[in-house]
Short mmCIF file of C-alpha atoms in Angstrom, two decimals:
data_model
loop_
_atom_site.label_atom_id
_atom_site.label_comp_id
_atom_site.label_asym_id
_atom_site.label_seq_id
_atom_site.Cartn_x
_atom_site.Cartn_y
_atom_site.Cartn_z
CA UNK K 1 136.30 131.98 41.56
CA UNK K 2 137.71 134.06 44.27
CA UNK K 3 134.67 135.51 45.41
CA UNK K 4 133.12 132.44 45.29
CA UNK K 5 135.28 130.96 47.96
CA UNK K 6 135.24 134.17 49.56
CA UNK K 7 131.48 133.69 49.99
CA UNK K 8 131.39 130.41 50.70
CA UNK K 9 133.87 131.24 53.40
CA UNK K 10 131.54 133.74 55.05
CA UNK K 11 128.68 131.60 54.75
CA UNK K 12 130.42 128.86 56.93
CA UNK K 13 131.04 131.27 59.38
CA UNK K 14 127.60 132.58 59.66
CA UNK K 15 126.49 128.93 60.30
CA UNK K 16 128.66 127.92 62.45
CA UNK K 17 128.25 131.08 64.56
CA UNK K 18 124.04 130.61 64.50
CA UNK K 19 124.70 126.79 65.34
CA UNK K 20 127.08 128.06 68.14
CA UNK K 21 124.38 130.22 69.76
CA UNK K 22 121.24 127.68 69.24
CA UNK K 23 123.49 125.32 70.95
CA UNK K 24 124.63 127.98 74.22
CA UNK K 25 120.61 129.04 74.18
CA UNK K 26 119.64 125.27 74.45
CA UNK K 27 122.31 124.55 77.63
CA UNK K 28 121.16 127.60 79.07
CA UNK K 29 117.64 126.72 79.24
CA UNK K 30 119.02 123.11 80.34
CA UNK K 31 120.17 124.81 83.68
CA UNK K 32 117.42 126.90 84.44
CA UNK K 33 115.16 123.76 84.65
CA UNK K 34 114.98 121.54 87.88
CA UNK K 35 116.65 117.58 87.08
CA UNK K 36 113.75 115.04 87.33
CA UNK K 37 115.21 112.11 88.68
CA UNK K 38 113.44 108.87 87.67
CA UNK K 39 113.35 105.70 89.54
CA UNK K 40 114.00 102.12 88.12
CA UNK K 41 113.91 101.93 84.02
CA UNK K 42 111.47 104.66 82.47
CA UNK K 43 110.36 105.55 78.80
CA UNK K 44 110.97 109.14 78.50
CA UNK K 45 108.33 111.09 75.73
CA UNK K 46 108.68 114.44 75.21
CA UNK K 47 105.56 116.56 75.47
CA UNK K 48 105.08 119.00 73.42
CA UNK K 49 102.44 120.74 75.47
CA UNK K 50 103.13 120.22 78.93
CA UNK K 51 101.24 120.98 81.95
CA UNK K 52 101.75 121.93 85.53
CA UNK K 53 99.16 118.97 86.67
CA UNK K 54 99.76 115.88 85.24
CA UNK K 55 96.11 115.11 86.16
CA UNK K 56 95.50 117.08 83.05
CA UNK K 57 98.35 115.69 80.90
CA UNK K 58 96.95 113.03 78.24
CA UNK K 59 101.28 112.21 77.52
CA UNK K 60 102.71 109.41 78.83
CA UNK K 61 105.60 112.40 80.54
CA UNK K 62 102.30 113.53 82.51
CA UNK K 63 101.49 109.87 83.88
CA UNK K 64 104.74 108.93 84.54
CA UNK K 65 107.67 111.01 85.64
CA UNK K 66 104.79 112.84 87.50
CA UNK K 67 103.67 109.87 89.43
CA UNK K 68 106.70 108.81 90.27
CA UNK K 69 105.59 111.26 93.08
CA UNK K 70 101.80 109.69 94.16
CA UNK K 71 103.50 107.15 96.67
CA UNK K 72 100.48 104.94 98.54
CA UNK K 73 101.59 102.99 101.19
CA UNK K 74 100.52 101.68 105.34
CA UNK K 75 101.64 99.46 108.06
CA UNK K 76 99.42 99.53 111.50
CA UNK K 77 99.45 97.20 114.57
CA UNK K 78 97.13 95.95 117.06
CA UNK K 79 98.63 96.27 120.60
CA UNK K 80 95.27 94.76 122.70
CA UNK K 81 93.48 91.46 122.18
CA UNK K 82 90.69 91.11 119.94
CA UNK K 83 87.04 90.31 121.24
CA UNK K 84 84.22 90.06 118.29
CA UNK K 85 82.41 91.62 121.28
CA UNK K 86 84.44 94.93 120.64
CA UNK K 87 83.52 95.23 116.66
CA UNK K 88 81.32 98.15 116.13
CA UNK K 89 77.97 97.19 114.36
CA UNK K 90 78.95 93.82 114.43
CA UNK K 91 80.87 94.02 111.31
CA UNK K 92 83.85 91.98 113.07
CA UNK K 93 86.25 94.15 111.04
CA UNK K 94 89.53 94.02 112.41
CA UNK K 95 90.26 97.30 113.92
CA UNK K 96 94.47 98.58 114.23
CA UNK K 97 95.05 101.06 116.68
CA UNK K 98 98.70 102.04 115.95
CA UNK K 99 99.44 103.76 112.43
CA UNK K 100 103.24 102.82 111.51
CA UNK K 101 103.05 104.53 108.29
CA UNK K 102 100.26 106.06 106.33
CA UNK K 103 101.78 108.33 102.95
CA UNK K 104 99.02 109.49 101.90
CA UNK K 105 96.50 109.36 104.60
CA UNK K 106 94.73 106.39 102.78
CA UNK K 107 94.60 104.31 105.69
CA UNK K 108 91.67 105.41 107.47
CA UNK K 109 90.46 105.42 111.42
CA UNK K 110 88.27 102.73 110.95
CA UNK K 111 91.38 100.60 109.35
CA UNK K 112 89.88 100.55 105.83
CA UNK K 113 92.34 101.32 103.04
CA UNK K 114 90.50 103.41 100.36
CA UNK K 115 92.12 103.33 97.25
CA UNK K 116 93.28 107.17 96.22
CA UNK K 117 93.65 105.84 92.17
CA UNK K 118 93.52 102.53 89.97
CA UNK K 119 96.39 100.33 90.20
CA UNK K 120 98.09 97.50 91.06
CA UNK K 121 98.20 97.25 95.18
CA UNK K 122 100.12 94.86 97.53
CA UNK K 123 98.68 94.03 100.70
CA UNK K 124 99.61 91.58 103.61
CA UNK K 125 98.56 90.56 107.16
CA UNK K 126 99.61 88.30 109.91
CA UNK K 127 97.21 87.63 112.77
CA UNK K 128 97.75 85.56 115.80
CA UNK K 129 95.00 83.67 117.65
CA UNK K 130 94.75 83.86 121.75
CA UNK K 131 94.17 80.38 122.85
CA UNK K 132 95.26 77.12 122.26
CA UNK K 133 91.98 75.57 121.47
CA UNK K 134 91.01 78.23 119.06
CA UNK K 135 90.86 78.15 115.98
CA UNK K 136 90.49 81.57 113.84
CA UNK K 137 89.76 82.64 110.21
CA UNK K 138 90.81 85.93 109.09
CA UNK K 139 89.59 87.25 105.42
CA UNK K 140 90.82 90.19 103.77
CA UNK K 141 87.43 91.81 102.04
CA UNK K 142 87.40 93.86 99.06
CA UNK K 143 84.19 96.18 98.79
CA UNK K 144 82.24 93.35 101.73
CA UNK K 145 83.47 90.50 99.30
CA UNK K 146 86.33 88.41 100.53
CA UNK K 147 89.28 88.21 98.24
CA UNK K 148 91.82 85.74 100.07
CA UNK K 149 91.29 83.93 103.82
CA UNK K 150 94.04 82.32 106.32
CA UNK K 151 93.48 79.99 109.03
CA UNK K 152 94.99 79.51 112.39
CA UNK K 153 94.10 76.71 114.13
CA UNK K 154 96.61 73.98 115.16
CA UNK K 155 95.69 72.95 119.27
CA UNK K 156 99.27 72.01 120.32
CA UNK K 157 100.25 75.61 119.42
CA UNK K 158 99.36 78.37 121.87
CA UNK K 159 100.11 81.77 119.89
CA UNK K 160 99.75 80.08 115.81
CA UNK K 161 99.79 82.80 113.06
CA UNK K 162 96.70 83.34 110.42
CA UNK K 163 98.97 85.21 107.22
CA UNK K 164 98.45 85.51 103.66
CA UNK K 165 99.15 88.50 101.16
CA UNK K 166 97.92 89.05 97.55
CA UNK K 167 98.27 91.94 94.48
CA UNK K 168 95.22 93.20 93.57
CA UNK K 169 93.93 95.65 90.76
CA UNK K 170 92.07 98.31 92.33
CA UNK K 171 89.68 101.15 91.23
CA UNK K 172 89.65 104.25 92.96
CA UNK K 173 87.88 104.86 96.14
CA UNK K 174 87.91 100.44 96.75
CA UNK K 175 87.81 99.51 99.93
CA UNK K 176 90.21 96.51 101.39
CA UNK K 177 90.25 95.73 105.01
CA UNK K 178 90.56 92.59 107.19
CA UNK K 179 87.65 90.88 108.54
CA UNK K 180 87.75 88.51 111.64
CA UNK K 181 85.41 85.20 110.51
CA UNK K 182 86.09 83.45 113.90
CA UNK K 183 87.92 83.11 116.94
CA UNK K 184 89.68 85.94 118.70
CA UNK K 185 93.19 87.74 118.53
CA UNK K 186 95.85 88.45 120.32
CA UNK K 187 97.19 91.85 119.80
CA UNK K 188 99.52 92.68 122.75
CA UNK K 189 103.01 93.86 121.58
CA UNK K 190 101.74 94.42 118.15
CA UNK K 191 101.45 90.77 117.18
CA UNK K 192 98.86 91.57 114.10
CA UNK K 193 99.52 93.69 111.46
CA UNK K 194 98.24 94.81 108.54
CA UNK K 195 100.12 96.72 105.40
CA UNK K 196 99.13 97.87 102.09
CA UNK K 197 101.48 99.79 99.32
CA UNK K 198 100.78 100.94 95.75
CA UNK K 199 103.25 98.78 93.21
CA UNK K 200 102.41 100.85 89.73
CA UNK K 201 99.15 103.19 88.56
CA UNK K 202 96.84 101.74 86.07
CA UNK K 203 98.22 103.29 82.48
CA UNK K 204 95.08 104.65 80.63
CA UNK K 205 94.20 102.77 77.21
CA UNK K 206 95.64 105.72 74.68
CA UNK K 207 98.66 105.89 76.85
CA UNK K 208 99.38 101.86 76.75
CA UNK K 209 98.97 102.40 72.61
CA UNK K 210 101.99 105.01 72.72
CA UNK K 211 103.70 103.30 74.46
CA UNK K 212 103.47 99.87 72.51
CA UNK K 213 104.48 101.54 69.53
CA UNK K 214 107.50 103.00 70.90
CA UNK K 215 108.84 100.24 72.30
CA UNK K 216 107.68 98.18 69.17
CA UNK K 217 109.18 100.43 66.53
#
């Protein structure tokens, strides 16, 4: 009987000395790792074979902690007036010559946003006309098809504003920009402007079934 509880003894110290050191090995390998900080409520999954690119990470840890990272966004101005005459080609596209903000670098020189991923984009404009008999249609064009349109043309108001906004699902590499229908601009102290952000990336179709039964379970 002695021995027994001599050896039961021992064998509770052994344990709790190999739990003691699986615990200090797992802090210790907690502080040699960099804190990812996560914005607004995430679903945290383990990944049991990560990678350094999330590009090549099928886990829903690879889409998105990772992309918490691929920001999208633009804001640019037009500081002159507006003449169809000065659209290149004709294609009355409505050219911004001042770049607020461009993370990125989607926002290109000939003010087209190309779309660097699929997702779920917000965009906005407000364009004012030049004269008070004018009346101007602005349309914002999604691959040279116009998604949504805004009209300016009240005569008792001299400087009247054409804005609209919209979300819109994108593919990668679409092209949204704003198209001048009729009328002219005014663009002197950055009246018109045009901005474009990403909300949330597209989550691919094996992803959105691991996730579903997490949050269902």
């Amino acid at each position: 009987v002695v021995c027994k509880k001599k050896y039961r003894a021992m064998l509770n110290s052994l344990i709790l000395m190999l739990s003691w050191t699986v615990i200090s090995e797992v802090a210790r390998a907690q502080n040699d790792t960099e804190p990812i900080v996560l914005e607004g409520k995430c679903l945290v999954v383990c990944d049991s074979n990560p990678t350094t690119d999330w590009k090549a990470s099928s886990s829903p840890l690879g889409i998105s902690v990772r992309a918490a990272n691929s920001k999208v966004a633009f804001s640019a101005v037009r500081s002159n007036n507006h003449e169809p005459s000065e659209m290149s080609n004709k294609t009355r596209i409505i050219y911004f010559d001042q770049v607020l903000v461009n993370i990125g670098n989607y926002f290109t020189f000939e003010s087209v946003f190309l779309s660097p991923r699929k997702g779920i984009y917000s965009f906005n404009f407000h364009v004012i006309k030049v004269y008070q008999s004018q009346t101007i249609q602005v349309n914002l064009m999604l691959n040279g098809k116009p998604v949504i349109s805004a009209f300016a043309g009240d005569k008792d108001v001299t400087r009247e504003a054409a804005t609209n906004g919209v979300l819109l699902y994108l593919e990668k590499e679409d092209k949204v920009y704003l198209k001048l229908e009729k009328g002219n601009l005014v663009g002197g102290w950055q009246y018109s402007t045009f901005s474009g952000f990403l909300v949330f990336p597209s989550v691919k179709e094996k992803e959105k079934k691991i996730v579903s039964s997490l949050t269902s379970s």
